[in-house]
Every structure is written in structure tokens, then in C-alpha cells.
Tab-separated table of C-alpha atoms in Angstrom:
chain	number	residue	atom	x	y	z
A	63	UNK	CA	20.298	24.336	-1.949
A	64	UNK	CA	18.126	23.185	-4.468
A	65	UNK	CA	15.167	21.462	-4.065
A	66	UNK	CA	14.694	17.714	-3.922
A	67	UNK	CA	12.748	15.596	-6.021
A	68	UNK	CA	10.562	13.006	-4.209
A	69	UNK	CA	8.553	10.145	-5.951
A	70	UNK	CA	4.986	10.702	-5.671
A	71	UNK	CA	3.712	7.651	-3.890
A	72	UNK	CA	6.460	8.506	-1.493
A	73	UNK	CA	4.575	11.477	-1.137
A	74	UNK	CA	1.089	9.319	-0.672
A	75	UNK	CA	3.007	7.295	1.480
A	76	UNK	CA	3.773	10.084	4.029
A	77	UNK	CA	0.416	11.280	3.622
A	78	UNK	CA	-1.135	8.574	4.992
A	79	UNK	CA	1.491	8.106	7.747
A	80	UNK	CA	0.616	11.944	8.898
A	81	UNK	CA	-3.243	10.689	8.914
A	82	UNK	CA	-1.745	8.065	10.807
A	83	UNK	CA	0.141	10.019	13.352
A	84	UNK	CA	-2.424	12.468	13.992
A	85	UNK	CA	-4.896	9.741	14.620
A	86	UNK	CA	-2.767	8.183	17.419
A	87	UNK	CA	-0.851	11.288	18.241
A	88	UNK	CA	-0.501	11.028	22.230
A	89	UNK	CA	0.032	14.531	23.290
A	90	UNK	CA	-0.093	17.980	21.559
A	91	UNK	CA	4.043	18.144	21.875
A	92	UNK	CA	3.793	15.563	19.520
A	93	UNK	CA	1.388	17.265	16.871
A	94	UNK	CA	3.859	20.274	17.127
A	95	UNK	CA	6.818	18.189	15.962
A	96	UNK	CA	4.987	16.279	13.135
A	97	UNK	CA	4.509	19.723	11.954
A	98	UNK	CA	8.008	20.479	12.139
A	99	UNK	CA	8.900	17.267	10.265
A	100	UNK	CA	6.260	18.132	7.727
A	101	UNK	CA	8.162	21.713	7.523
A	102	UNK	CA	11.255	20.348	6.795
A	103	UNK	CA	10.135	18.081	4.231
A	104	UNK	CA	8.600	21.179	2.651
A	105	UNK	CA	12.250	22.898	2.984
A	106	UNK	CA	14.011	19.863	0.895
A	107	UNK	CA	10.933	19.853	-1.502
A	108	UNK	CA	12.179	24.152	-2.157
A	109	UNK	CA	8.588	25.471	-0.762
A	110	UNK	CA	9.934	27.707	1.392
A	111	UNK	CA	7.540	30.459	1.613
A	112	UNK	CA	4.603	28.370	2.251
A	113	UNK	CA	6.345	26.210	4.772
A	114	UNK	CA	7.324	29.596	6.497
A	115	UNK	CA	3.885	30.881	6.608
A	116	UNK	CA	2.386	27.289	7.368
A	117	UNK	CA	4.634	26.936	10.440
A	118	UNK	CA	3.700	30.595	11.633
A	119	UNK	CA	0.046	29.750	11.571
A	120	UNK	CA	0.327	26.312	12.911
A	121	UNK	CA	2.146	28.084	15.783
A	122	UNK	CA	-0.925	30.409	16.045
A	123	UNK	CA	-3.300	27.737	16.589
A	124	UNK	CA	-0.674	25.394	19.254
A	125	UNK	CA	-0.751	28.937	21.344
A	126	UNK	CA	-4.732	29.358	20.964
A	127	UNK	CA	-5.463	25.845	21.907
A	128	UNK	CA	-3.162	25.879	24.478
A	129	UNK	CA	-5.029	29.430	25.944
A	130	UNK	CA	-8.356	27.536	25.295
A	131	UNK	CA	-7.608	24.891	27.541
A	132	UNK	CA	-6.237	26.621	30.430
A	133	UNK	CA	-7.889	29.897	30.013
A	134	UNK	CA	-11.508	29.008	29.427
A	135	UNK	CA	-14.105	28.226	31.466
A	136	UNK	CA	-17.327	26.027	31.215
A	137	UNK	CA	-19.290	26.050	28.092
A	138	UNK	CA	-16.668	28.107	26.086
A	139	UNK	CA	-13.876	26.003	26.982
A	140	UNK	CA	-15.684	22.806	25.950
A	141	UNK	CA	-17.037	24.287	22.735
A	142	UNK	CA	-13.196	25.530	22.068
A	143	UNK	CA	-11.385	21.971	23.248
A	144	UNK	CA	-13.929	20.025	20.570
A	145	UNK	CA	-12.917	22.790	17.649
A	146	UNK	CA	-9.640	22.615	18.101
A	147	UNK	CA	-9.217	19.331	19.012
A	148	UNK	CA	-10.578	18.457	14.692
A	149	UNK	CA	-8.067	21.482	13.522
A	150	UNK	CA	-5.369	19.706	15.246
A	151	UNK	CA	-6.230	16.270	13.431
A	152	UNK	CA	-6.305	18.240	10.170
A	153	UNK	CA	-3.855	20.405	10.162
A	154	UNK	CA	-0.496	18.332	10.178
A	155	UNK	CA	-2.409	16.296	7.328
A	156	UNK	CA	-3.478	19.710	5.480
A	157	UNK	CA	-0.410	21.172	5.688
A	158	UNK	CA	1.916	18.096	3.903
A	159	UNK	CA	-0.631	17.572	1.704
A	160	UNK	CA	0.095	21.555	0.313
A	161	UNK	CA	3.206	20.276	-0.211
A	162	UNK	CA	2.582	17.569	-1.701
A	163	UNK	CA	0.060	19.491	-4.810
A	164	UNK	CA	2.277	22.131	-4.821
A	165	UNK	CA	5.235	20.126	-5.569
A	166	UNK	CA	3.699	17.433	-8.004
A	167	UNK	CA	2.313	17.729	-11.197
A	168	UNK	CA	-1.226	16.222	-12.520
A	169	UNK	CA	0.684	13.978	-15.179
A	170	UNK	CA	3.371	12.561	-12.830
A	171	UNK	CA	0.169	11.837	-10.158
A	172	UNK	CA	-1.254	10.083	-13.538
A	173	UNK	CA	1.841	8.313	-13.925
A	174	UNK	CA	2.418	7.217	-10.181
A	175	UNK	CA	-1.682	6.081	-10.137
A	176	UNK	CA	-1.497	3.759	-12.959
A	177	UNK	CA	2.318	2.592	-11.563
A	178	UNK	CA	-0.051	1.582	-8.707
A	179	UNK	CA	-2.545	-0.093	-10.532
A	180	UNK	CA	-5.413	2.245	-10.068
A	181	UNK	CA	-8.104	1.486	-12.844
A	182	UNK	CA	-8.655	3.476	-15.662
A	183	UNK	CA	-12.711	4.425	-14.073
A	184	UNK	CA	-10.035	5.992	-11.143
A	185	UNK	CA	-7.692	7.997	-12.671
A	186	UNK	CA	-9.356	9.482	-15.846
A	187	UNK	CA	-12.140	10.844	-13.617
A	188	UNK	CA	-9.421	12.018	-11.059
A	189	UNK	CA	-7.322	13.702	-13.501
A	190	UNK	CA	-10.078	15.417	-15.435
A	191	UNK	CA	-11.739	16.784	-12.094
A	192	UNK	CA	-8.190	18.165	-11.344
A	193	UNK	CA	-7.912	20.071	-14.526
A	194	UNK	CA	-11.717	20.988	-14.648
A	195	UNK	CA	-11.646	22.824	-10.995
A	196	UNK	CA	-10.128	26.093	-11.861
A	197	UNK	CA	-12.549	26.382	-14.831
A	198	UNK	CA	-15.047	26.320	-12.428
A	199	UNK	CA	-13.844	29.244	-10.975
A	200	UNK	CA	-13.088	30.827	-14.103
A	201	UNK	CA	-16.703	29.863	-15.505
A	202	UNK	CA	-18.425	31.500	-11.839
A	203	UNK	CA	-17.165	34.897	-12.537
A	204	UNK	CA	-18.365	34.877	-15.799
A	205	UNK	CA	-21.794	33.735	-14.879
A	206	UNK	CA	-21.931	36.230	-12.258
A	207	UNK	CA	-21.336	39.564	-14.153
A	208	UNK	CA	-23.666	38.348	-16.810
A	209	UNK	CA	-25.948	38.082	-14.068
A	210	UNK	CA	-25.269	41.431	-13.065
A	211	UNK	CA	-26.139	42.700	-16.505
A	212	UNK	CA	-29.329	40.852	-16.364
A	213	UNK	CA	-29.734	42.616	-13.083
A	214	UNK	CA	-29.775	39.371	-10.902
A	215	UNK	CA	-27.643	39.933	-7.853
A	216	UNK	CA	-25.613	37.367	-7.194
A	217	UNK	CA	-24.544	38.637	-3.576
A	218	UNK	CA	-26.262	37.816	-0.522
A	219	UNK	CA	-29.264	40.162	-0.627
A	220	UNK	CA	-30.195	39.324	-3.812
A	221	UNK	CA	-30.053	35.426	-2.615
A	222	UNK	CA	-32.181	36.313	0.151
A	223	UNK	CA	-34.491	38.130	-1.775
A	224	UNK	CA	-34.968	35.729	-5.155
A	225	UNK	CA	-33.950	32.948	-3.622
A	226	UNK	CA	-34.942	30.261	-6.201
A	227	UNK	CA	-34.361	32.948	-9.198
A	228	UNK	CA	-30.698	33.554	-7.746
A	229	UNK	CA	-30.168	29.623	-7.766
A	230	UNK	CA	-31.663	29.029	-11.319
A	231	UNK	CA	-29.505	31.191	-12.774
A	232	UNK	CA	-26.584	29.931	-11.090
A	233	UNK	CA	-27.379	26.341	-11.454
A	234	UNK	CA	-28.347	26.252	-15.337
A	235	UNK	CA	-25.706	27.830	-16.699
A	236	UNK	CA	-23.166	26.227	-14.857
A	237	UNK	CA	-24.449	22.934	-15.604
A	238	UNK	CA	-24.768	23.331	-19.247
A	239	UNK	CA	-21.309	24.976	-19.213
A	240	UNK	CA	-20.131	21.521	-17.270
A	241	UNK	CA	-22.475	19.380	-19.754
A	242	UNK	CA	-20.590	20.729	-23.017
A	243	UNK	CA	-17.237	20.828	-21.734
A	244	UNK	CA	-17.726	16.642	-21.046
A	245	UNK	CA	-18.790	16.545	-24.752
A	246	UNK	CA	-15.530	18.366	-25.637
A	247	UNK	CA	-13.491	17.065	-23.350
A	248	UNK	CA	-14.005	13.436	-24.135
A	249	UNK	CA	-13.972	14.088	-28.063
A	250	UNK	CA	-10.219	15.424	-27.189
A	251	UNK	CA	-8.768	13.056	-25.308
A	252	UNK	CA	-10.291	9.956	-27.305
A	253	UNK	CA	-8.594	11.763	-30.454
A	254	UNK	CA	-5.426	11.682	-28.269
A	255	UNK	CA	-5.307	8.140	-28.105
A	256	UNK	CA	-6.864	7.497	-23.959
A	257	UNK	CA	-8.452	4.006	-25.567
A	258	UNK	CA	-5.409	3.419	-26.310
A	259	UNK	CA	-5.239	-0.103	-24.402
A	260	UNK	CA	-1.324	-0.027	-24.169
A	261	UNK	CA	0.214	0.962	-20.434
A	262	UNK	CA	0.475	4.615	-20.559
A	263	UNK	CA	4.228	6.570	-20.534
A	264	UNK	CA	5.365	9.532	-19.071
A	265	UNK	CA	8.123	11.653	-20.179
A	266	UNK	CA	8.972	12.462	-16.484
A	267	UNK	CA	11.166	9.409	-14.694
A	268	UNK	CA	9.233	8.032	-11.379
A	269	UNK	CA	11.486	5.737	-9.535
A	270	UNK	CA	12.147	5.110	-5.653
A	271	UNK	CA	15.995	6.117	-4.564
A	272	UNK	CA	17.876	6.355	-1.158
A	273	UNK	CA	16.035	9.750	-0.247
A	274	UNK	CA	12.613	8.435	-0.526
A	275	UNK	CA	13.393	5.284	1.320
A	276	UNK	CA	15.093	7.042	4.346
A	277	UNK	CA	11.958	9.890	4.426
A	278	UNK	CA	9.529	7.113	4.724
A	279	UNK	CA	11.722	5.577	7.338
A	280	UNK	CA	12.101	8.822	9.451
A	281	UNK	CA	7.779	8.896	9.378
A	282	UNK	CA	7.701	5.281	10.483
A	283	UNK	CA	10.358	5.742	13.214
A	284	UNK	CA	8.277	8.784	14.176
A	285	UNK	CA	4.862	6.565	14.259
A	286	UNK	CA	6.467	4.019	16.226
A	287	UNK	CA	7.761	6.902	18.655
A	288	UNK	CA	4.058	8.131	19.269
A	289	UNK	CA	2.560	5.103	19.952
A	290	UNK	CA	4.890	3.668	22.258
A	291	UNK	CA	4.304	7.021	24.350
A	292	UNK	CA	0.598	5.928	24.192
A	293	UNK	CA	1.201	3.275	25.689
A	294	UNK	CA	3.174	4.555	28.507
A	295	UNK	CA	6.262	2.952	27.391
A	296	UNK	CA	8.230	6.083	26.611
B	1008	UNK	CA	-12.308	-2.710	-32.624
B	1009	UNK	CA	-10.125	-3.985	-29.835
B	1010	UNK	CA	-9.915	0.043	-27.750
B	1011	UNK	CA	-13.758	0.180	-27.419
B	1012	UNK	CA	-14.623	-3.245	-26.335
B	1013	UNK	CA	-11.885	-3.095	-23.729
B	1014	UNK	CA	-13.811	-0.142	-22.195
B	1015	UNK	CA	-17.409	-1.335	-23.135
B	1016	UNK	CA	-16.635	-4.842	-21.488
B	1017	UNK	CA	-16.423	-2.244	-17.902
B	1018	UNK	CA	-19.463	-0.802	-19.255
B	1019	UNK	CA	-18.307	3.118	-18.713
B	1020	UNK	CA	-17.036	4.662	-21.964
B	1021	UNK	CA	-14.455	7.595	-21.881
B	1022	UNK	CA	-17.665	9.880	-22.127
B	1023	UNK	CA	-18.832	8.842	-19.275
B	1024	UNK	CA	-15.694	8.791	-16.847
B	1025	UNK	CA	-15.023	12.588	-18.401
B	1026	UNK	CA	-18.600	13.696	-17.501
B	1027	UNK	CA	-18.104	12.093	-14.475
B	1028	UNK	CA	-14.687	13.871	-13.388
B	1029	UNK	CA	-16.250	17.377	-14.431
B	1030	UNK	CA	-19.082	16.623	-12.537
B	1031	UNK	CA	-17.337	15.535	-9.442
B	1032	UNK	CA	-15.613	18.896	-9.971
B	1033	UNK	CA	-18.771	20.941	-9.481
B	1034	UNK	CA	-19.762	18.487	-6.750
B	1035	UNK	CA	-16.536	19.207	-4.910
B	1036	UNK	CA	-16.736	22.754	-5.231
B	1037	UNK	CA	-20.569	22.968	-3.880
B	1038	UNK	CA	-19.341	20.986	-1.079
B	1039	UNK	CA	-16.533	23.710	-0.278
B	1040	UNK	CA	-18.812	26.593	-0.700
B	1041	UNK	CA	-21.452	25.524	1.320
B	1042	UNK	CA	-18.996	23.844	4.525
B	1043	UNK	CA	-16.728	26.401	4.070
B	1044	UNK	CA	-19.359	28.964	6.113
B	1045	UNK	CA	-19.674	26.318	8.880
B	1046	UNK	CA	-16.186	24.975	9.225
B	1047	UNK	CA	-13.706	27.639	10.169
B	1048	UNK	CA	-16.744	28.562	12.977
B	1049	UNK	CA	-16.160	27.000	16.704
B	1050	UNK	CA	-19.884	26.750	17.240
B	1051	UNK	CA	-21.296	25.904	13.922
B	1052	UNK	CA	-18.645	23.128	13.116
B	1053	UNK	CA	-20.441	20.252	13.943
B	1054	UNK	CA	-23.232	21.093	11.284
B	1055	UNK	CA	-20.366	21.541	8.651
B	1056	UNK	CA	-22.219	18.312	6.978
B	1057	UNK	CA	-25.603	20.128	6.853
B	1058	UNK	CA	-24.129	22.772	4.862
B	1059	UNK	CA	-22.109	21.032	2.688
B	1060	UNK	CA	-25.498	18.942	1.172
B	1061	UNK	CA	-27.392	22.209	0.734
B	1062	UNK	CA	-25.854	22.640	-2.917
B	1063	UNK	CA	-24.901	19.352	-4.296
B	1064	UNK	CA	-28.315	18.166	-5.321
B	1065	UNK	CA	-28.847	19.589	-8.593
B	1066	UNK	CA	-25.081	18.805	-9.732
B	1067	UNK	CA	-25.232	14.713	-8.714
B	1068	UNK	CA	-29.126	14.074	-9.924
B	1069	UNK	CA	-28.272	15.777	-13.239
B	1070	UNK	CA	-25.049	13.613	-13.010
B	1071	UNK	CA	-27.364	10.249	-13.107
B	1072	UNK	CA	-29.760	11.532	-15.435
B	1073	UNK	CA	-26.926	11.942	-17.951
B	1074	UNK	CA	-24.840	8.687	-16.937
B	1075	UNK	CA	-27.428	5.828	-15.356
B	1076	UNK	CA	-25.140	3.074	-15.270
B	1077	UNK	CA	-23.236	1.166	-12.926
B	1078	UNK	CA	-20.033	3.433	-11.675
B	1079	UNK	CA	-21.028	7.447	-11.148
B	1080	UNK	CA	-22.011	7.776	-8.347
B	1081	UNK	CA	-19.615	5.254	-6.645
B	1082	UNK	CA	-16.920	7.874	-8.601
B	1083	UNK	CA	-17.997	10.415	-7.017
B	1084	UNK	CA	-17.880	9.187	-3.805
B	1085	UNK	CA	-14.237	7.765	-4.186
B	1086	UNK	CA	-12.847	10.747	-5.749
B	1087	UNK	CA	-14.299	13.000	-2.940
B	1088	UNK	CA	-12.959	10.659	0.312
B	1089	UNK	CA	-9.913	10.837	-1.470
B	1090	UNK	CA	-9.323	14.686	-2.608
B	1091	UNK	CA	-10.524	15.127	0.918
B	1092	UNK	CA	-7.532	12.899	2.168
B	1093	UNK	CA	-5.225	14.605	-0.004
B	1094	UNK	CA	-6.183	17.764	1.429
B	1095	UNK	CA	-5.561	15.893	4.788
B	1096	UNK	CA	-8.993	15.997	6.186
B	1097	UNK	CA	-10.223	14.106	9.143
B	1098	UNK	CA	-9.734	10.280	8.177
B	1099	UNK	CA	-13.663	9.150	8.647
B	1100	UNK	CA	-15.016	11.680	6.656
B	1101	UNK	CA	-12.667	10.346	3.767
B	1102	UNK	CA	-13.859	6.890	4.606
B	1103	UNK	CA	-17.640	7.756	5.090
B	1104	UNK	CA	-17.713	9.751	1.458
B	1105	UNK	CA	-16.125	6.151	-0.187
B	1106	UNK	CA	-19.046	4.149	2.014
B	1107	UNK	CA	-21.402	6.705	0.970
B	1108	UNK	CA	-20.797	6.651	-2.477
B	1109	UNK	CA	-20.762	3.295	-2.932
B	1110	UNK	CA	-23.975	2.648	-1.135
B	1111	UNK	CA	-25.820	5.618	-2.628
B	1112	UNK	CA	-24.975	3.493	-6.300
B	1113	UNK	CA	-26.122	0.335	-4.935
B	1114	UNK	CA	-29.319	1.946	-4.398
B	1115	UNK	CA	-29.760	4.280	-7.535
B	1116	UNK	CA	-28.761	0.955	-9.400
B	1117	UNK	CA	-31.104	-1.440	-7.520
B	1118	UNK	CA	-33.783	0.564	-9.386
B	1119	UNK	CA	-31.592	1.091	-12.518
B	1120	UNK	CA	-30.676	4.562	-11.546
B	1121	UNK	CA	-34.622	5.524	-12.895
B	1122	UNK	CA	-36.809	5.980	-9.846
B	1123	UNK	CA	-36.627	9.656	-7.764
B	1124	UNK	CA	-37.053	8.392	-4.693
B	1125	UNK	CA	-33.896	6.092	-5.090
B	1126	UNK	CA	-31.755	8.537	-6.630
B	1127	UNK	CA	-32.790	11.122	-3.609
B	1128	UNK	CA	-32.043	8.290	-1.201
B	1129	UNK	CA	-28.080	7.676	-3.102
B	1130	UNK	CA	-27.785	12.072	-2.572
B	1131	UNK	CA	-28.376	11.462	1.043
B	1132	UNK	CA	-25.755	8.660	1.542
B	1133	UNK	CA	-23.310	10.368	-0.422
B	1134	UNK	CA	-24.093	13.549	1.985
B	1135	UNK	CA	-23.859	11.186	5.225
B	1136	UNK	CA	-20.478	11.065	4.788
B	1137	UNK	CA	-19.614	13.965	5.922
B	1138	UNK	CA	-20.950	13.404	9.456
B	1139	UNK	CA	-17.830	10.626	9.801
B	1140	UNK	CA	-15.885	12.943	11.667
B	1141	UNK	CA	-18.868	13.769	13.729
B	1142	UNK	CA	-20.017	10.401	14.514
B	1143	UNK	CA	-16.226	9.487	15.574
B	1144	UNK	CA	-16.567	12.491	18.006
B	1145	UNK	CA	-19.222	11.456	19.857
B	1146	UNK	CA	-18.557	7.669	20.050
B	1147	UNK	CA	-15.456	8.630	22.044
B	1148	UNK	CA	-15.690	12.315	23.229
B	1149	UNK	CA	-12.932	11.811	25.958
B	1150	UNK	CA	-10.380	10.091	23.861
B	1151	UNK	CA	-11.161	13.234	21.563
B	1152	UNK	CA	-9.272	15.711	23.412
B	1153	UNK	CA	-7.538	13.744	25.820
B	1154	UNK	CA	-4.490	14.032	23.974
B	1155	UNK	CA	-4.144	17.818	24.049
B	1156	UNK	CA	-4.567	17.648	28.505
B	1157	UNK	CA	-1.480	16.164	28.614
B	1158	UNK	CA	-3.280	12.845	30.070
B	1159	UNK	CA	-4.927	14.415	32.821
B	1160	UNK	CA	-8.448	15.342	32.123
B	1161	UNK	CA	-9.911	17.881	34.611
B	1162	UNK	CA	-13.119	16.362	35.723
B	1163	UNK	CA	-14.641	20.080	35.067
B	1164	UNK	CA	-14.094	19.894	31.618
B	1165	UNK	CA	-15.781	16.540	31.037
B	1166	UNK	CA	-18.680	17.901	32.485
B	1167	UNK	CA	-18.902	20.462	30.965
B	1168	UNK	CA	-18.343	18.956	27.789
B	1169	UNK	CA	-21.230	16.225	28.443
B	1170	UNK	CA	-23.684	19.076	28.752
B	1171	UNK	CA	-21.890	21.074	26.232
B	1172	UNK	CA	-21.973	18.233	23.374
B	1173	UNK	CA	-24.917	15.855	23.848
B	1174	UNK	CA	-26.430	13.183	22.130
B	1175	UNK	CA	-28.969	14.914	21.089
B	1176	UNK	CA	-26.295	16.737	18.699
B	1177	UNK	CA	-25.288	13.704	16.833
B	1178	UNK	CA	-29.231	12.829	16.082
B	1179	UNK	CA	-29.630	16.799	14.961
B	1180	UNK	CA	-26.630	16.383	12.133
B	1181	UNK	CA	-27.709	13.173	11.405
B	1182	UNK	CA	-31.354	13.973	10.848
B	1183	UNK	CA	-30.678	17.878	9.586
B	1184	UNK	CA	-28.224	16.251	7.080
B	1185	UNK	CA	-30.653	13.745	5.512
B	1186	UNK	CA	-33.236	16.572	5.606
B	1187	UNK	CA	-31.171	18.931	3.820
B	1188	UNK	CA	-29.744	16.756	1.272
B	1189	UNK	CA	-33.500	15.387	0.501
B	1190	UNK	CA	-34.686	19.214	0.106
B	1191	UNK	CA	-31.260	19.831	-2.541
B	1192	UNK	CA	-32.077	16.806	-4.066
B	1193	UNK	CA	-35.253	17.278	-4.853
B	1194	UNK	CA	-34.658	20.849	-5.788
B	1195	UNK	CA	-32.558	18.870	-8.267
B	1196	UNK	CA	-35.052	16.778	-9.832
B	1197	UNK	CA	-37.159	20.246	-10.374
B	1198	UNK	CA	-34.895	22.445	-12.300
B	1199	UNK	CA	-34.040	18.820	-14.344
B	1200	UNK	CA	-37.103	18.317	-15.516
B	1201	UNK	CA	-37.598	22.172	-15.986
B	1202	UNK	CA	-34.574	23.193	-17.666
B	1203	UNK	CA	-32.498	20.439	-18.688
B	1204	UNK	CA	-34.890	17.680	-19.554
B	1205	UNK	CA	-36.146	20.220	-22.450
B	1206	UNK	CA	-32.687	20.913	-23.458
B	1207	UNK	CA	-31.974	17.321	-24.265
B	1208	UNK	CA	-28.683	17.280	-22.049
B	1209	UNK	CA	-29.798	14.209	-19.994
B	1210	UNK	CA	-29.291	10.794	-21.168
């Protein structure tokens, strides 16, 4: 089977509904079979490995919250109940929304924001901080085996030790990195026409069809579902 | 030219929404490294906030030194509530990062983004956010868990959860937050004017 396309604000849209869900979600039955529909949106987006492991570990935590409520005692239990009762709120939410960046592209998000009518002060920050976090990565492991040649230890004992050396030598360099790659950066993309005052175009097609429709109609039938249990009615 | 005075009439030039987005990255990622101890950690997740304003100080006062206008720091804040939602985090620490920012610019602004004090006051709100989550907790502990007992709610847990989870929790994160945030802030202002003040970086 191959995998399905779905619009990204379709994809926002059943974001938000899973925020919604979990926030009224009536029982933890309920949680476990958002996570399910999450899971099989995952299957029809082709992500089939991560949806396997997500589903394993979201099984994990259903059996240890279940153990920590009726296998825990006093202070433990409460401690345990509160924990658990925030990873349960996240992690339908966490787990569509690795679907969702792992099936979606920064240009069609672009494309879908400004189809939306987010301002320009929205999305060119947005998409710039997308493509500038893995150089941040990339610019930390640099930093830190020059500071091993400069025999600064970057790892915990040297942080305990120099404390405000250790963060100096961190902070600077990653800063001015940061500073000249805005400098860059903005000299590129103005030479690539972003003033251009013109609505912007994308190459890939973004349109709403049948599928996206009836997937945002499943959610909302699902929404409805919980909160009519919450009220007793089901 | 008709390009630049449709983006000088907003008052933010491409320069400055691309030093903002690189800058929000750094933010983000001091946000991740220092929560990401605190998080994952039954007992230490309720001062997940504390630790996620240790590190952002430097990155958001050398952020207004090189943009102080109208916008940045409001950015920020939006960008963060909503990577935050897209990595389906709790809803009011989305919403409190968007308050946050936007408050913490009203602030820096109301001084035009020049006096220390202010722009230590905008780190904290933007750092308050993060308690959201926290603050929804404790105005509702019961309705918190209630879900996950099936309805019933053994009268042994909400004790012990009431001695468990005081008050006197929320007014810890609260205060340790603002303190924290105030100490990274102001380690901020130090290594500007140290380092990057001399280097001619800042606006």
C-alpha cells in the first residue's frame, strides 16, 4: 500500500483536535484508542516503523500507569498518578505530531502557513528556526572538541569545576556563530527574492480532497464520542 | 522601492525576522537541554520550568541588544507556544509561552527595549510560561487524574495527594522560576557587555 498524502493544515487540524481530546479525554480507555487512531493515521501516512515503536511504548506507559494506580501506595502513588497523569496529556499529542514532521516538508508547511494567512513576521522566523536547529547541533560538537583542545572540559566535571569558564566558552562562540549566520542568512534569501511582495508559490500542490475531509470527520466524531461519555451520556 | 517599504511600513526588515528565527533556535534548544534533565523525572517534573530558564538568558538579552524594536521578543514567544504544540505538549504551556512573550515585549518596549531591568523583567515572563501546565495542575488537582480512576477516586489517594502536592509547590516554581530566569538573565547582560558589546555584534 502506498502511503497517503494528507494536506498539511489537515494535519494542524488533527493536531489540535488530539490537544483537544486529551484535554477532555474521560477515561484512560479513551487515551488508549486516540492513540490507536493516531497509529493508524501514521500507517496511511507510510510511517510504519515509528508508528510500530510509538504504539509499543505508548503501551508501556498505559501498563505502568495502570500498576501506579493500583499498585502504589501513599506518597509514591500520588507522586506517580501526577507524572503520569501530564505524560498521558502529551503523549497522544507528541506522538501525531511525529507524524506529522516526519511526513511534511518545511516548504509545503511554508506553503500551507501563508495559504492560512499567517504574516510574513510568522513564517520567515518559523521557517528559518526550522532549518537553523540542526546547525545547532552540528555547530555544538564543533565547539566542544575545540574546547577539548583548549583543554576546557565540556562534560560535567569540568562544568562543576569552571563553572562560569565552561559557560563562556560555550555561550560566545555559539552566539557569534548564530550572529553571522543571521548576517548570511538574510543576505541569501533577500538575493532570492523573500521582499518579493507577490503571494509566494510552491511547486508542491496543497489542496483539500475526500481523504482529508473524512480524517477530520473521524477526529470530530471521536471528540464528540469523549465528551458525551463525560457527561454521563454514553 | 516598493519591496522595502512594504516591510519597513511593519517596521521588522528581513534581517531582523532571520536573526530572530536563528535566535529562537538557540532559545529553543537551551530550553530542551536544560528541561530535558527535569522532565522525564517523576519527582523533579514540576520544576521542569526552573530548569528550562537556567540557559536562555544570554541567548534572548543578546537577541534585544541586536534587534530593539517592536516584534522579537513577542516572536519568540509565539514560535515557542507553537513548536511546543507541534510537538504536542501540554496545551497551557503553549498558551503561557504566547502570553509570555507578548507581555515580556510590552515591557522591554515600554522602555524602548534599553533599560536592564526591563529587559530582565520580559526574560522572566517569557520563562513563566512554562509553569502553565503547572499552574493548571494545581487549580484543579482532582480533575487532574480523575480521568485515569475510572471516575471513582479513592479517598486515600486524594489525601495523599493534598499532602503530597501542596500549595506551597506552586509558590516554589513560581518564585524559583522568576529567580532563576533573573540570575540567567543577568548572567546575560554580563558576558554582553564583556564579550559581545566589544565585538560590535549588538545593534
Amino acid at each position: 500500500m502506498s502511503a497517503i498524502r494528507f494536506d498539511p493544515r489537515t494535519k494542524l487540524v488533527l493536531l489540535f483536535m488530539c490537544v483537544l481530546c486529551t484535554m477532555f479525554a474521560p477515561s484512560l480507555t479513551y487515551e488508549l484508542f486516540l492513540v490507536i487512531l493516531a497509529a493508524v493515521f501514521g500507517l496511511l501516512s507510510g510511517q510504519y516503523r515509528y508508528t510500530f515503536f510509538g504504539l509499543i511504548a505508548y503501551c508501556l506507559i498505559f501498563l505502568a500507569t495502570k500498576l501506579s494506580i493500583y499498585h502504589l501506595t501513599g506518597i509514591w502513588q500520588a507522586i506517580f498518578i501526577a507524572f503520569f497523569g501530564l505524560v498521558n496529556k502529551v503523549y497522544p499529542c507528541g506522538f501525531m505530531a511525529g507524524i506529522m514532521i516526519a511526513t511534511t516538508k518545511t516548504g509545503e508547511f511554508m506553503a500551507a502557513l501563508y495559504k492560512i494567512h499567517m504574516p510574513d513576521s510568522f513564517v520567515i522566523p518559523f521557517a528559518v528556526m526550522m532549518r537553523y536547529l540542526p546547525v545547532v547541533k552540528e555547530d555544538w560538537n564543533s565547539i566542544t572538541d575545540a574546547m577539548k583542545m583548549r583543554d576546557v572540559s565540556p562534560s560535567l566535571k569540568g562544568t562543576i569545576m569552571h563553572p562560569v569558564m565552561t559557560a563562556e566558552c560555550l555561550y560566545v562562540p555559539m552566539m557569534m556563530a548564530a550572529s553571522n549566520t543571521a548576517d548570511e542568512l538574510s543576505i541569501a534569501s533577500v538575493t532570492r527574492g523573500i521582499e518579493n511582495p507577490n503571494p509566494r508559490t510552491c511547486l508542491t500542490k496543497i489542496n483539500f480532497s475526500v481523504k482529508d475531509v473524512l480524517a477530520v470527520c473521524f477526529i470530530l466524531i471521536y471528540f464528540i464520542i469523549g465528551l458525551l461519555i463525560r457527561r454521563g451520556l454514553l | 522601492m516598493r519591496s522595502q517599504s512594504y516591510y519597513n511600513r511593519k517596521g521588522l526588515t528581513v534581517k531582523d525576522l532571520v536573526t530572530t528565527g536563528i535566535f529562537t533556535a538557540l532559545f529553543f534548544v537551551t530550553m530542551l537541554v536544560g528541561g530535558i534533565v527535569f522532565a522525564p523525572n517523576p519527582v523533579l517534573t514540576f520544576y521542569m520550568p526552573l530548569g528550562s530558564a537556567l540557559l536562555g538568558g544570554p541567548v534572548l538579552m543578546l537577541l534585544i541588544a541586536k534587534v530593539p524594536k517592536r516584534g522579537p521578543i513577542a516572536i519568540v514567544g509565539i514560535l515557542c507556544g507553537v513548536i511546543w504544540f507541534a510537538t504536542g505538549m501540554h496545551w497551557a504551556m503553549d498558551l503561557g509561552y504566547i502570553i509570555g512573550g507578548i507581555a515580556g515585549d510590552l515591557i522591554a518596549g515600554s522602555k524602548n527595549y534599553k533599560s536592564k531591568v526591563f529587559n530582565v523583567l520580559a526574560y522572566i515572563c517569557i520563562s513563566l510560561g512554562a509553569t502553565g501546565t503547572y499552574i493548571c495542575y494545581f487549580a484543579d488537582k482532582k480533575a487532574w487524574s480523575q480521568y485515569m480512576l475510572n471516575g471513582g477516586t479513592a479517598k486515600s489517594y486524594i489525601d495523599t495527594m493534598n499532602s503530597a502536592a501542596q500549595n506551597w509547590m506552586l509558590a516554589v516554581i513560581l518564585g524559583g522560576t522568576i529567580l532563576v530566569a533573573a540570575f540567567s538573565a543577568i548572567i546575560g547582560l554580563k558576558l554582553l557587555k564583556k564579550q559581545f558589546e566589544k565585538a560590535g555584534i549588538t545593534a
